[in-house]
Each structure stands twice: as structure tokens, then as C-alpha cells.
Amino acid sequence: MADAPSETTTQEDSVIRVTGLRTQFGAQVIHDGLSFSVRRGEVMGIVGGSGTGKSVLLRTILGLNTPRMGEIEVLGQNTRTITNALKRRCGVLFQDGALFSSLTVAENIQAPMREHLKMPQYLMDELAALKIAMVGLPPDAGPKFPSELSGGMRKRAGLARALAMDPDIIFLDEPTAGLDPIGAAAFDNLIHELQKSLGLTVFMVTHDLDSLSAICDRIAVLVDKKIRLGTMAEHMRDPHPWIQEYFHGPRARAALKDDIPAVV
Amino acid sequence: MTDRPGWLESSVDGDRLILVGGGCWTFDFAASLDLALKALPPETRRVEFQMAQLDAFDTAGAWLLRRTQEEFEAGGASVSISGVAAVYAPLFQLVIEAEKDHPEIDRAYVNPLVAALNRIGLMVFDAAREGANLLNFLGLVIVTLARSLASPRRLRPTALVSQIEQTGFNALPIVGLLLFLIGVVLAYQGADLTRQFGAEILTVDGLAISVLREIGVLITAILVAGRSGSAFTAQIGTMKVNEEVDAMQTLGLDPIEVLVLPRVVALLITLPLLTFFADVAALLGGGVMVVFALDISFVQFVHRLHDVASLKQFLVGMVKAPVFAFLIALVGCYEGLCVGGSAESIGQMTTKAVVESIFLVIVADAAFSIIFSTLGI
């Protein structure tokens, strides 16, 4: 978001571009020739059954796994040669926050600032307090340790750390898993608000149909080692049996009150 | 993103302070912008920010602008901000909203002397509370142990045998090797001294008495504290973090009975046995040293040992073993049950368990020495 206005207005430029990605563990092929791109400023949701490699895809884009074949570009840079400058422009929220347990919430948020920039302590304190307020944590959360927070608060603290350096892209791994429906809805709302205000691109793995329908612009479904991209309405017309079951099962019907008829 | 650095130019026009900002007001340049903004004269009636030349703006820049605005307004000035591009309006609004919820952002200053005193006080308080809790736990374990002895089926033979294997049998090689070497060292040091008096045979006396009364049991206890006491804390602590201990309670299993008793009883059995083994290893090490380095034959060594190493000396050492075992197991299990929340606390508690159990073993050893000397044993 720290870019000139001219860049944010061109909607079509893609911030993540994956071409011909193949991921393999031993003889087991997880992804076979995935190609897709994520546009600047959109919210992309990734769904798929257990073991289809949603988290693996996320980790591969982040450069934590090396792909067997194919290229991944994040913000125009190949992830095989990932740099610290690029890492600064990506924020990640891991499933349970992955907060450093020996640091307080405020210190967790300051960790990337301390690492990448030279800033006076009071300014880092001010900025950490600002981020804490931005993610809706109470002011007294700053000096607490992660173990003293509830699951929902840890997620918010993790989000604050992911947003610490004002990244262009944030990656979320099941952000609403383990939250109660009200907490999950509030978290969806928070992500949506921040995404709009900060002009973020969001790439999130989720199983939460409410999140998918509420905040995702496009949804990528991982089936048969391939990816299918589309909006919610497009997926609902997809005849693939798994996708049909996913978007038309009883849980999906409860989450989506629209009456888009099933194909089968 | 890494284009022009953020800059700020100030000029005075009558009672107006005109501030022109531009470049990248981002994290990268926040520190220098902060300095420039802090250096502005505070006594101003009207302040005008002209921000039309911004190349980039993020939460750090927005925060600096907002903070400066508030500081001037608190001093009674009127502040106007113009020229912030429309794309940055939501961001600036977000920062204003967040800051409103969050008036307390200053870090309280603490006098280092007060902080140090506070820390010492807290540590003393913690130590006292820890002692009281440990006594409490001791009572709990003894009551549970008594109840289990009344119906021995509750002693869980499988867990007990497994613990005996881990704490006793598996410790044999390291205890044997270490005590053998200590025997060698003791004999060597003793020989240096006795040779001056031409009474080299007295080396055997020194060796036998020190090993049997003190060294054998003490070194074994310290080794077991480091090896098994820490393992107890880590095992129970891991179960605590995984909520296994809570699950146990909901299933009607008593964690003291299931987790603590087998470990306490196992150590009560194995530490005396290990001590006996350690005594033998140390005497053997000393014997090898004496035979090879001094002019004493193996037969002479055994003969002398037989005279010196009376049953009394052996029992004086041996009687301490169950006490040490109880202390080590108690502290190890107690700290394990104190683990809470994070995996990090397992590490902390394990360290604490080892330090505390070694401390208590040495304190107990000192107490035994005083008792024995008073009783003239």
C-alpha cells in the first residue's frame, strides 16, 4: 500500500504469479502443474479437502518449501531468490499465531521493525500500540505474553505482527479456525476493514464458508492436484462432484442464503 | 517503494507555521521524520501541513502526522492538514480511529533501583511460596502413597517397572563409568598425601571411607537428579501442555497416583541400588589405581579394604539414598505439574527442577553429616 496511487489503480497487475507449479514429497504428487495469479488488492480464498496441499501451497509461495518444478513470482520477484526486502512486503498469520513465546505481544510486533530498521524505542512502542489498537486488542494486551492470551486474542496479535511493517500482501492460514462463530465473524470483518483501509492483497487458506462468502473476491479450489479459480457463483455451477458437495452441502446451504441451484 | 526519502520543510509566515511534507512517509524513513517533527517549535498558534507531494504513506507516516497534530493541538494551536491524496484517506482514518481507542501508549518510566529491589522481593516471595507448595505436595504424595500401599494394586506395576528401567537400569553405564573415574581420582589424590608420610596403605582407608560415606551416594544422587529428575519434569510437563493431565482428571484418574507415585517409588528402589553399584565401581577404580601406581598388591588392597570398610560405613552412605531419591522425585514431579501454557515453560521448569533437587540433596547431605557427628557415628 506504500506505493504511488497510479499503481493501485491498475487492477489487473498480479502480485502473485504461479506458473506450472509441481510439488512432490517422495513419490506423492501434491500439486501437478498449478498456474494462477492473484491480483493486487483482491482477497483470494483457497479451499480443498484435507491433504490437497492448501497449507503446502501457502508455504511454497512463502519460500518455505521448494517446488519440484515451476516458477513462483511474488511482487515480480522469483521466490527461489527471496530477499529480505521481499519478506518485509509479505505478512503471514500462521494457524495458531506462531507468536514468539518468550516475547510480549508488543515485542512480537516490534521484532520485524527491530530487525529491519533502526528506530528509537519510543517510536516502536507507539507504533506497536497503534497496531494493537488496529487489530482490536485491548491496550493492556501489549505487555502480555502469548500464553496469557485466549486463542482469539492470539490470532489478533498474530495479525498485528503480520501487519507490523505495512506489507503489501498478507497470507492467512485458517484465520478463523478454532474461533467461535461470533469471534470468527468479527475476525472476518476485521480482515475486510484492514484490507480496504490498507489496500492489502489477502491470500487465505480457509475452511470457513462464511469467510469465503463474506470477504473473498475469488476462490481457488484445489481438486485433483489442480486448481480451479472463480467467484463463489461460478464455483457453484461447476459440475465437479467434490466442488458440488462442498458448495451445496448442508453446511454450505446454511452459510449461503442465496438460492443458486445445483447443477446435478 | 524505495524512491525518495520522506522529507519535511518548515517555514514561518507571521503566526503561521507552514510544514511541507513529501517523499515516502513510510517505515523506512520514520526515524528521521520523527526527529524532524520532534524538533519543531512547540509555541505556535497556527500550523498548516501541506502534504500534496507525498509519494508513499503507510501507518508509520500516518502515525507521525497524527501524533504531531495532537501535540500541537494539546498546546492550543489550530492545525490544518491538506493535500493528503484520497487513496490514503482510509488509512489515515484507520490510524485516527485506532489511536482514539488507545490513549495510553507511553511506556512508564521505572527507576532501576526500585526495579532491582522489586525483583529481589519477588524472588524471595517466590522462593518462600515454592517451599510452602513443595511441603504441600509432599503431604499429598505421602497420603496418596499410604492409600496405595493399603491396596497395592493401585501401584501400577507396568508404569513402575518401566520407570525402574529408565531411571535405574539405563543409568548403570554412566554411573559406573563416572564413579570408576572418581575412584581413580580419589586414590591418586590420597596417594600423593599418604606417600609423604610413607603410609601409602592409608590411601585405601581414605578411599573406602570417603566413597562409602559420601562420594558414592552424593555423586549418584546428583547424576540421577540431572538425568531422571529433569526427565520427570519434561515428561509430566509435556503432558501438562497437551492437556493430558486435565484429561486424566476428567476420566477419574488421579495424576498423583498415575504419574507421581510410580516415579517416586521407582526412584526409591533404584537410587539405593545405583548407590551400591556406584560404591563398587568407585572402589574398583580406586583399587586399580592403587595396584598400578603404588607399591601395594591387589591382595593387600582387598585385605585392607576388608578391615576399613565396615558395615557401619556402608550403611551411613546407604541410609541417605532413599531420602535423596525422594527429594529428587518429588521436586521433578512437582515442577512438571507446575508447567503451564507454553512449551517454553517446560524448559524453564526442567532447569528449575534440576537446580532445586541438587540444592536440596546437598542441604540434606549436610544435615545428615551434622546428625551423624552429633550421634558420634
XYZ file of C-alpha atoms in Angstrom:
641
model
C 0.000 0.000 0.000
C 3.001 2.182 0.316
C 3.021 2.651 -3.409
C 2.029 5.556 -5.556
C -1.678 5.852 -6.356
C -1.074 5.103 -10.007
C -0.089 1.540 -9.119
C -3.111 0.790 -7.002
C -5.490 1.932 -9.712
C -4.315 -0.598 -12.287
C -6.356 -3.520 -11.042
C -5.019 -6.133 -13.413
C -1.398 -6.324 -12.299
C -0.820 -9.535 -10.384
C 1.140 -9.606 -7.154
C 1.480 -13.384 -7.013
C 2.002 -15.349 -10.192
C 2.403 -19.126 -10.117
C 3.237 -20.989 -13.313
C 3.427 -24.747 -13.782
C 3.958 -25.479 -10.087
C 4.592 -29.091 -9.186
C 5.022 -30.095 -5.564
C 6.028 -33.575 -4.626
C 7.014 -35.370 -1.425
C 8.775 -38.569 -2.376
C 6.539 -40.293 -4.894
C 3.476 -38.447 -3.692
C 2.480 -35.617 -6.011
C 0.597 -32.830 -4.256
C 0.255 -30.241 -6.999
C 0.645 -31.036 -10.665
C 1.076 -28.045 -12.927
C -0.711 -25.333 -10.985
C -0.917 -21.969 -12.688
C -2.768 -18.974 -11.356
C -2.272 -15.395 -10.341
C -3.543 -13.158 -7.576
C -4.392 -9.570 -8.480
C -3.408 -6.566 -6.441
C -5.961 -5.653 -3.824
C -8.080 -8.790 -4.030
C -8.983 -11.303 -1.367
C -8.303 -14.826 -2.570
C -9.557 -17.810 -0.621
C -8.034 -21.278 -1.008
C -10.206 -24.301 -0.259
C -9.754 -28.015 -0.738
C -10.167 -31.295 1.097
C -7.720 -32.453 3.747
C -4.405 -33.401 2.215
C -4.881 -31.478 -1.023
C -1.989 -29.232 -0.105
C -3.540 -25.897 0.816
C -1.012 -25.170 3.513
C 1.753 -26.627 1.335
C 0.806 -24.169 -1.417
C 0.940 -21.317 1.067
C 4.316 -22.428 2.380
C 5.647 -22.866 -1.154
C 4.630 -19.339 -2.146
C 6.339 -18.077 1.018
C 9.514 -19.885 0.032
C 9.391 -22.290 2.999
C 9.101 -25.283 0.636
C 10.997 -25.592 -2.607
C 8.808 -26.596 -5.551
C 9.863 -29.558 -7.694
C 9.012 -27.671 -10.878
C 7.511 -24.358 -11.872
C 8.061 -20.751 -11.008
C 6.518 -18.508 -8.383
C 6.736 -14.759 -8.527
C 5.731 -12.585 -5.629
C 5.635 -8.852 -6.357
C 7.593 -9.519 -9.515
C 10.400 -11.402 -7.769
C 11.093 -15.092 -8.099
C 10.780 -16.807 -4.715
C 13.790 -19.006 -5.374
C 15.911 -15.950 -4.751
C 13.827 -14.489 -1.975
C 15.250 -11.379 -0.349
C 14.671 -9.681 2.959
C 13.183 -6.686 1.146
C 10.565 -9.009 -0.302
C 9.894 -10.670 3.034
C 9.163 -7.262 4.512
C 6.409 -6.773 1.984
C 4.665 -10.024 2.918
C 2.933 -10.579 6.256
C 1.993 -14.056 7.432
C -0.501 -15.179 10.045
C 0.148 -18.791 10.947
C -2.592 -21.050 12.257
C -2.150 -20.501 15.950
C -0.430 -17.148 15.562
C 3.122 -18.579 15.896
C 3.934 -15.731 18.243
C 7.367 -15.902 19.840
C 6.512 -17.244 23.275
C 9.420 -15.576 25.063
C 8.428 -12.103 23.871
C 5.437 -9.981 24.855
C 2.819 -9.082 22.268
C 4.340 -5.616 21.816
C 7.829 -7.096 21.413
C 6.477 -9.593 18.899
C 5.115 -6.734 16.806
C 8.382 -4.829 17.146
C 10.512 -7.834 16.178
C 10.447 -7.100 12.406
C 10.955 -3.358 12.986
C 13.934 -4.054 15.215
C 15.374 -6.440 12.651
C 14.962 -4.331 9.524
C 15.071 -0.716 10.672
C 16.868 1.487 13.114
C 14.192 3.212 15.146
C 14.080 4.735 18.614
C 12.350 2.545 21.202
C 9.584 5.048 21.974
C 8.601 5.214 18.314
C 8.458 1.414 18.116
C 6.345 1.396 21.281
C 3.975 3.932 19.762
C 3.692 2.000 16.530
C 3.185 -1.305 18.332
C 0.420 0.258 20.414
C -1.152 1.545 17.218
C -1.107 -1.903 15.619
C -2.536 -3.451 18.777
C -5.420 -0.996 18.595
C -5.836 -1.555 14.866
C -6.482 -5.269 15.310
C -8.938 -4.588 18.108
C -6.923 -5.825 21.069
C -7.336 -4.035 24.408
C -4.480 -1.658 25.349
C -3.298 -3.910 28.190
C -2.544 -6.734 25.723
C 0.801 -5.155 24.774
C 2.871 -6.211 27.797
C 1.250 -9.677 27.993
C 2.918 -12.885 26.898
C 1.247 -15.043 24.237
C 0.489 -17.771 26.793
C -1.647 -15.292 28.741
C -3.943 -14.634 25.770
C -7.013 -16.523 24.577
C -6.976 -18.223 21.177
C -8.878 -15.378 19.525
C -6.585 -12.761 21.018
C -3.518 -14.712 19.891
C -4.872 -14.626 16.329
C -5.346 -10.886 16.563
C -1.852 -10.463 17.984
C -0.510 -12.638 15.155
C -2.322 -10.430 12.675
C -0.829 -7.335 14.296
C 2.642 -8.828 13.865
C 1.857 -9.765 10.244
C 0.820 -6.147 9.652
C 3.722 -4.684 11.621
C 5.637 -3.387 8.621
C 2.635 -2.484 6.469
C 3.029 -5.340 3.986
C 1.515 -5.400 0.501
C 0.299 -8.971 0.811
C -0.864 -10.881 3.826
C -1.065 -14.642 3.922
C -3.533 -16.140 6.371
C -3.569 -19.821 7.277
C -7.042 -20.732 8.513
C -7.589 -17.427 10.275
C -10.967 -18.333 11.761
C -10.243 -21.963 12.730
C -10.841 -22.511 16.417
C -12.846 -19.316 16.894
C -16.499 -19.257 17.889
C -18.893 -18.109 15.125
C -19.205 -14.609 16.559
C -15.457 -14.289 17.021
C -14.919 -15.680 13.523
C -17.340 -13.174 12.018
C -15.632 -10.353 13.907
C -12.255 -11.530 12.634
C -13.552 -11.703 9.043
C -14.857 -8.211 9.457
C -11.525 -7.014 10.816
C -9.618 -8.514 7.883
C -12.074 -6.937 5.481
C -11.776 -3.500 7.090
C -7.998 -3.606 7.211
C -7.834 -4.891 3.667
C -9.887 -1.941 2.444
C -8.107 0.685 4.539
C -4.585 -0.514 3.917
C -5.140 -1.660 0.328
C -3.868 -5.152 1.135
C -3.861 -8.203 -1.058
C -5.060 -11.155 1.012
C -4.271 -14.783 0.282
C -6.024 -17.040 2.736
C -6.432 -20.720 3.324
C -9.772 -21.352 4.947
C -12.470 -23.899 5.529
C -14.925 -21.367 6.764
C -17.721 -20.970 4.227
C -18.871 -17.831 5.984
C -15.462 -16.210 5.424
C -15.461 -17.341 1.825
C -18.810 -15.796 1.067
C -18.261 -12.711 3.222
C -14.843 -11.437 2.236
C -13.316 -13.391 -0.642
C -13.388 -11.854 -4.110
C -12.273 -15.064 -5.759
C -11.930 -18.619 -4.568
C -9.312 -21.143 -5.641
C -10.379 -24.744 -5.211
C -7.675 -27.408 -5.077
C -9.029 -30.619 -6.632
C -7.279 -33.474 -8.432
C -3.868 -31.801 -7.915
C -5.078 -28.847 -9.990
C -6.559 -25.508 -9.137
C -9.907 -24.049 -10.218
C -10.362 -20.333 -9.854
C -13.579 -18.424 -9.838
C -16.072 -16.468 -7.836
C -18.416 -18.200 -5.450
C -21.242 -18.159 -8.019
C -19.003 -19.652 -10.695
C -17.911 -22.472 -8.427
C -21.485 -23.276 -7.557
C -22.150 -24.018 -11.207
C -19.037 -26.212 -11.510
C -20.126 -29.822 -12.085
C -17.088 -31.370 -10.336
C -18.530 -33.681 -7.651
C -16.264 -32.503 -4.809
C -16.966 -28.846 -5.560
C -20.684 -29.569 -5.825
C -20.649 -31.271 -2.460
C -18.544 -28.541 -0.889
C -20.674 -25.626 -2.027
C -24.025 -27.365 -1.864
C -23.677 -29.474 1.282
C -25.839 -28.749 4.319
C -23.175 -26.532 5.876
C -22.779 -24.551 2.686
C -26.531 -24.061 2.392
C -26.644 -22.709 5.897
C -23.792 -20.311 5.197
C -25.075 -19.057 1.865
C -28.618 -17.993 1.822
C -28.564 -17.345 -1.949
C -30.525 -19.889 -3.904
C -28.132 -20.701 -6.682
C -29.364 -24.098 -7.884
C -27.094 -27.104 -8.034
C -26.233 -28.453 -11.449
C -26.633 -32.116 -10.683
C 8.756 1.873 -2.642
C 12.338 2.845 -2.121
C 12.028 6.087 -4.033
C 12.608 9.463 -2.493
C 13.155 9.597 1.259
C 10.489 11.324 3.291
C 11.225 14.998 3.930
C 9.758 17.911 5.825
C 10.333 21.635 5.235
C 9.142 24.225 7.683
C 8.734 27.944 7.179
C 7.187 30.678 9.309
C 4.720 33.162 7.858
C 3.522 35.592 10.525
C 1.990 33.463 13.272
C 1.589 30.509 10.896
C 3.980 27.575 10.807
C 3.852 26.064 7.328
C 5.068 22.482 7.051
C 5.514 20.952 3.635
C 5.973 17.189 3.647
C 6.774 14.894 0.769
C 8.582 11.783 -0.389
C 7.928 8.476 1.293
C 6.398 8.806 4.730
C 6.924 5.132 5.447
C 8.585 2.811 7.924
C 11.929 3.189 6.174
C 12.159 6.899 6.916
C 10.092 7.033 10.096
C 13.106 7.514 12.363
C 14.422 10.608 10.534
C 10.940 12.092 10.098
C 10.346 11.541 13.789
C 13.451 13.584 14.607
C 12.410 16.386 12.240
C 8.916 16.527 13.720
C 10.175 16.470 17.309
C 12.442 19.422 16.536
C 9.540 21.715 15.549
C 8.965 24.753 17.793
C 6.145 23.935 20.199
C 4.950 27.528 20.704
C 2.832 28.021 17.607
C -0.695 29.398 17.103
C -1.496 28.004 13.670
C 0.047 25.053 11.891
C -0.528 24.121 8.266
C 0.550 20.759 6.892
C 0.786 20.654 3.119
C 1.171 17.025 2.147
C 0.473 17.105 -1.584
C 3.951 15.893 -2.513
C 3.697 12.521 -0.762
C 4.968 9.595 -2.820
C 4.010 6.955 -0.288
C 2.284 6.871 3.041
C 1.869 3.997 5.480
C 0.773 3.551 9.079
C 4.123 4.771 10.397
C 3.858 8.006 8.408
C 0.203 8.391 9.299
C 1.013 7.893 12.959
C 3.747 10.543 12.912
C 1.417 13.046 11.251
C -1.403 12.290 13.665
C 0.853 12.425 16.712
C 2.309 15.795 15.702
C -1.176 17.162 15.052
C -2.293 16.085 18.523
C 0.782 17.527 20.197
C 0.227 20.939 18.592
C -3.463 20.849 19.435
C -2.679 19.999 23.037
C -0.526 23.163 23.097
C -3.504 25.238 21.967
C -2.640 25.542 18.284
C -5.043 25.061 15.401
C -3.788 22.512 12.915
C -4.897 22.024 9.337
C -3.797 19.165 7.107
C -4.249 19.497 3.377
C -3.245 17.680 0.273
C -3.259 14.085 1.557
C -4.247 12.068 -1.519
C -7.680 10.473 -1.463
C -6.231 6.956 -1.657
C -4.612 7.469 1.735
C -7.754 8.788 3.407
C -8.987 5.365 4.671
C -5.545 4.608 6.068
C -5.337 7.933 7.892
C -8.859 7.437 9.197
C -7.912 3.951 10.465
C -4.950 5.358 12.365
C -7.098 8.109 13.899
C -9.684 5.518 14.993
C -7.062 3.174 16.430
C -5.342 5.958 18.308
C -8.663 7.077 19.797
C -9.208 3.648 21.398
C -5.701 3.713 22.677
C -4.813 6.844 24.598
C -2.207 5.091 26.780
C 0.834 4.477 24.648
C 3.638 5.828 26.762
C 5.931 3.410 28.465
C 6.029 4.067 32.176
C 9.473 5.016 33.488
C 10.738 2.710 36.241
C 13.632 3.596 38.494
C 16.248 0.830 38.014
C 16.962 0.693 41.756
C 13.285 0.213 42.530
C 13.069 -2.383 39.785
C 16.029 -4.301 41.249
C 14.565 -4.188 44.770
C 11.229 -5.242 43.367
C 12.861 -8.184 41.634
C 14.668 -9.325 44.771
C 11.461 -9.050 46.750
C 9.552 -11.050 44.194
C 12.258 -13.716 44.134
C 12.224 -14.078 47.920
C 8.466 -14.231 47.888
C 8.525 -16.820 45.097
C 11.092 -18.960 46.928
C 9.006 -18.915 50.111
C 5.839 -19.786 48.243
C 7.657 -22.509 46.339
C 8.848 -24.020 49.623
C 5.341 -23.983 51.062
C 3.901 -25.531 47.902
C 6.552 -28.226 47.907
C 5.673 -29.121 51.517
C 2.043 -29.263 50.489
C 2.913 -31.542 47.609
C 4.994 -33.729 49.930
C 1.930 -34.224 52.119
C -0.231 -35.032 49.135
C 2.241 -37.607 47.837
C 2.614 -39.263 51.238
C -1.152 -39.527 51.701
C -1.571 -40.966 48.207
C 1.334 -43.333 48.782
C -0.176 -44.561 52.054
C -3.518 -45.114 50.346
C -1.850 -47.018 47.534
C 0.131 -49.201 49.910
C -3.151 -50.177 51.527
C -4.311 -51.561 48.187
C -1.087 -52.382 46.311
C -2.865 -52.961 43.006
C -3.021 -49.188 42.700
C 0.744 -49.010 42.434
C 0.539 -49.695 38.669
C 3.248 -52.328 38.174
C 3.734 -51.651 34.450
C 4.496 -47.963 34.945
C 6.656 -48.805 37.951
C 8.761 -51.368 36.092
C 9.141 -49.026 33.133
C 10.323 -46.221 35.411
C 12.746 -48.563 37.185
C 14.200 -49.463 33.814
C 14.546 -45.841 32.727
C 15.874 -44.399 35.971
C 17.902 -47.374 37.182
C 18.895 -49.906 34.591
C 19.582 -47.375 31.825
C 21.662 -45.268 34.220
C 24.075 -48.116 35.033
C 26.711 -47.401 32.331
C 27.085 -43.690 33.052
C 27.019 -44.122 36.849
C 29.544 -46.965 36.656
C 31.929 -45.103 34.372
C 31.764 -41.853 36.285
C 32.239 -43.394 39.719
C 35.097 -45.585 38.459
C 36.886 -42.434 37.316
C 36.140 -40.666 40.572
C 37.621 -43.649 42.426
C 40.786 -43.285 40.356
C 40.973 -39.557 41.139
C 40.388 -40.052 44.869
C 43.046 -42.737 45.127
C 45.507 -40.636 43.176
C 44.960 -37.565 45.368
C 45.090 -39.672 48.534
C 48.276 -41.389 47.439
C 50.029 -38.048 46.958
C 49.282 -37.177 50.545
C 49.968 -40.538 52.221
C 53.232 -41.032 50.347
C 54.708 -38.058 52.253
C 54.217 -39.995 55.479
C 55.334 -43.272 53.987
C 51.977 -44.730 54.861
C 50.713 -45.492 51.403
C 48.387 -48.201 52.618
C 46.295 -45.451 54.249
C 45.218 -44.437 50.747
C 42.837 -47.378 50.891
C 41.363 -46.100 54.171
C 40.717 -42.660 52.719
C 39.244 -44.102 49.568
C 36.930 -46.535 51.311
C 35.617 -44.082 53.894
C 35.028 -41.172 51.506
C 33.408 -43.341 48.861
C 31.167 -45.306 51.168
C 30.063 -42.459 53.414
C 29.808 -39.538 50.994
C 31.034 -39.643 47.434
C 29.201 -42.715 46.196
C 25.752 -41.640 47.215
C 26.218 -37.913 46.581
C 27.571 -38.188 43.049
C 24.962 -40.790 42.166
C 22.192 -38.570 43.507
C 23.460 -35.564 41.548
C 23.695 -37.647 38.384
C 20.200 -39.015 38.884
C 18.860 -35.509 39.560
C 20.295 -34.334 36.255
C 19.227 -37.413 34.377
C 15.922 -38.561 35.857
C 14.683 -35.526 37.792
C 14.804 -33.470 34.604
C 13.153 -36.294 32.669
C 10.289 -36.384 35.182
C 9.686 -32.665 34.761
C 9.872 -32.830 30.992
C 7.595 -35.885 30.740
C 4.928 -34.588 33.086
C 5.298 -31.041 31.735
C 4.701 -32.197 28.156
C 1.582 -33.997 29.306
C 0.504 -30.834 31.077
C 0.948 -28.706 27.942
C -1.004 -31.247 25.859
C -3.780 -31.114 28.469
C -3.266 -34.844 29.079
C -3.175 -34.232 32.819
C -6.525 -32.450 32.622
C -7.929 -35.279 30.507
C -6.737 -37.726 33.151
C -8.628 -35.865 35.859
C -11.853 -35.780 33.864
C -11.571 -39.559 33.391
C -11.358 -40.000 37.147
C -7.649 -40.847 37.240
C -5.600 -39.213 39.953
C -2.468 -37.647 38.378
C -0.568 -38.042 41.647
C -1.318 -41.745 41.672
C -0.787 -42.326 37.960
C 2.170 -40.045 37.256
C 3.904 -39.186 40.508
C 3.778 -42.380 42.574
C 5.398 -44.720 40.022
C 8.247 -42.249 39.629
C 8.719 -41.697 43.363
C 8.573 -45.405 44.162
C 10.812 -46.300 41.234
C 13.476 -43.857 42.357
C 13.165 -45.046 45.969
C 14.053 -48.525 44.685
C 16.675 -47.623 42.110
C 18.740 -44.942 43.829
C 19.879 -47.245 46.699
C 20.697 -49.960 44.151
C 22.572 -47.471 41.972
C 24.426 -46.251 45.067
C 25.576 -49.766 45.837
C 26.710 -50.182 42.240
C 28.427 -46.789 42.405
C 30.283 -47.744 45.607
C 31.564 -50.908 43.962
C 32.633 -49.041 40.818
C 34.448 -46.321 42.769
C 36.275 -48.816 44.984
C 37.226 -50.784 41.897
C 38.568 -47.638 40.232
C 40.493 -46.726 43.353
C 41.772 -50.296 43.617
C 43.059 -50.306 40.047
C 44.818 -47.030 40.704
C 46.349 -48.260 43.966
C 47.583 -51.515 42.481
C 49.120 -49.939 39.388
C 50.551 -46.738 40.844
C 51.525 -47.670 44.375
C 53.580 -50.456 45.764
C 50.538 -52.313 47.008
C 49.364 -55.666 45.691
C 45.762 -56.486 44.961
C 45.632 -58.917 47.879
C 46.911 -56.242 50.253
C 44.321 -53.818 48.888
C 41.452 -56.239 49.441
C 42.701 -57.122 52.885
C 42.975 -53.508 53.944
C 39.602 -52.685 52.403
C 38.065 -55.513 54.373
C 39.397 -54.029 57.595
C 38.305 -50.462 56.895
C 35.061 -50.798 55.008
C 32.829 -51.853 57.817
C 29.113 -52.369 57.509
C 28.625 -49.175 59.505
C 30.445 -47.023 56.937
C 28.447 -48.620 54.142
C 25.130 -48.031 55.908
C 25.952 -44.418 56.730
C 26.103 -43.779 52.978
C 23.265 -46.063 52.094
C 20.752 -44.620 54.503
C 20.877 -41.317 52.668
C 19.965 -42.820 49.292
C 16.196 -43.181 49.810
C 15.998 -39.648 51.239
C 17.825 -38.200 48.239
C 15.669 -40.286 45.918
C 12.511 -38.952 47.493
C 13.698 -35.348 47.215
C 14.703 -35.713 43.558
C 11.474 -37.429 42.509
C 9.344 -35.018 44.497
C 10.910 -31.892 43.007
C 10.972 -33.351 39.496
C 7.298 -34.297 39.564
C 6.256 -31.092 41.308
C 7.924 -28.850 38.743
C 6.446 -30.960 35.970
C 2.964 -30.332 37.322
C 3.785 -26.610 37.593
C 4.342 -26.362 33.844
C 1.688 -24.151 32.334
C 0.719 -22.814 28.954
C 3.678 -22.894 26.650
C 6.377 -25.272 25.580
C 8.897 -22.710 26.785
C 7.811 -23.246 30.371
C 8.807 -26.936 30.112
C 12.380 -25.834 29.576
C 12.272 -23.335 32.419
C 10.749 -25.811 34.851
C 13.203 -28.539 33.898
C 16.127 -26.261 34.664
C 14.481 -25.261 37.907
C 13.842 -28.882 38.890
C 17.490 -29.861 38.392
C 18.846 -26.865 40.286
C 16.384 -27.275 43.144
C 16.844 -31.007 43.527
C 20.651 -30.767 43.566
C 20.380 -27.951 46.089
C 18.072 -29.979 48.316
C 20.261 -33.088 48.025
C 23.305 -31.149 49.231
C 21.339 -29.490 52.040
C 20.083 -32.911 53.127
C 23.610 -34.299 52.959
C 24.835 -31.501 55.211
C 22.013 -32.238 57.655
C 22.984 -35.916 57.711
C 26.611 -35.007 58.427
C 25.569 -32.902 61.406
C 23.268 -35.616 62.743
C 25.899 -38.352 62.358
C 28.610 -36.294 64.004
C 26.306 -35.378 66.912
C 25.402 -39.019 67.345
C 29.084 -39.947 67.063
C 28.582 -42.353 64.176
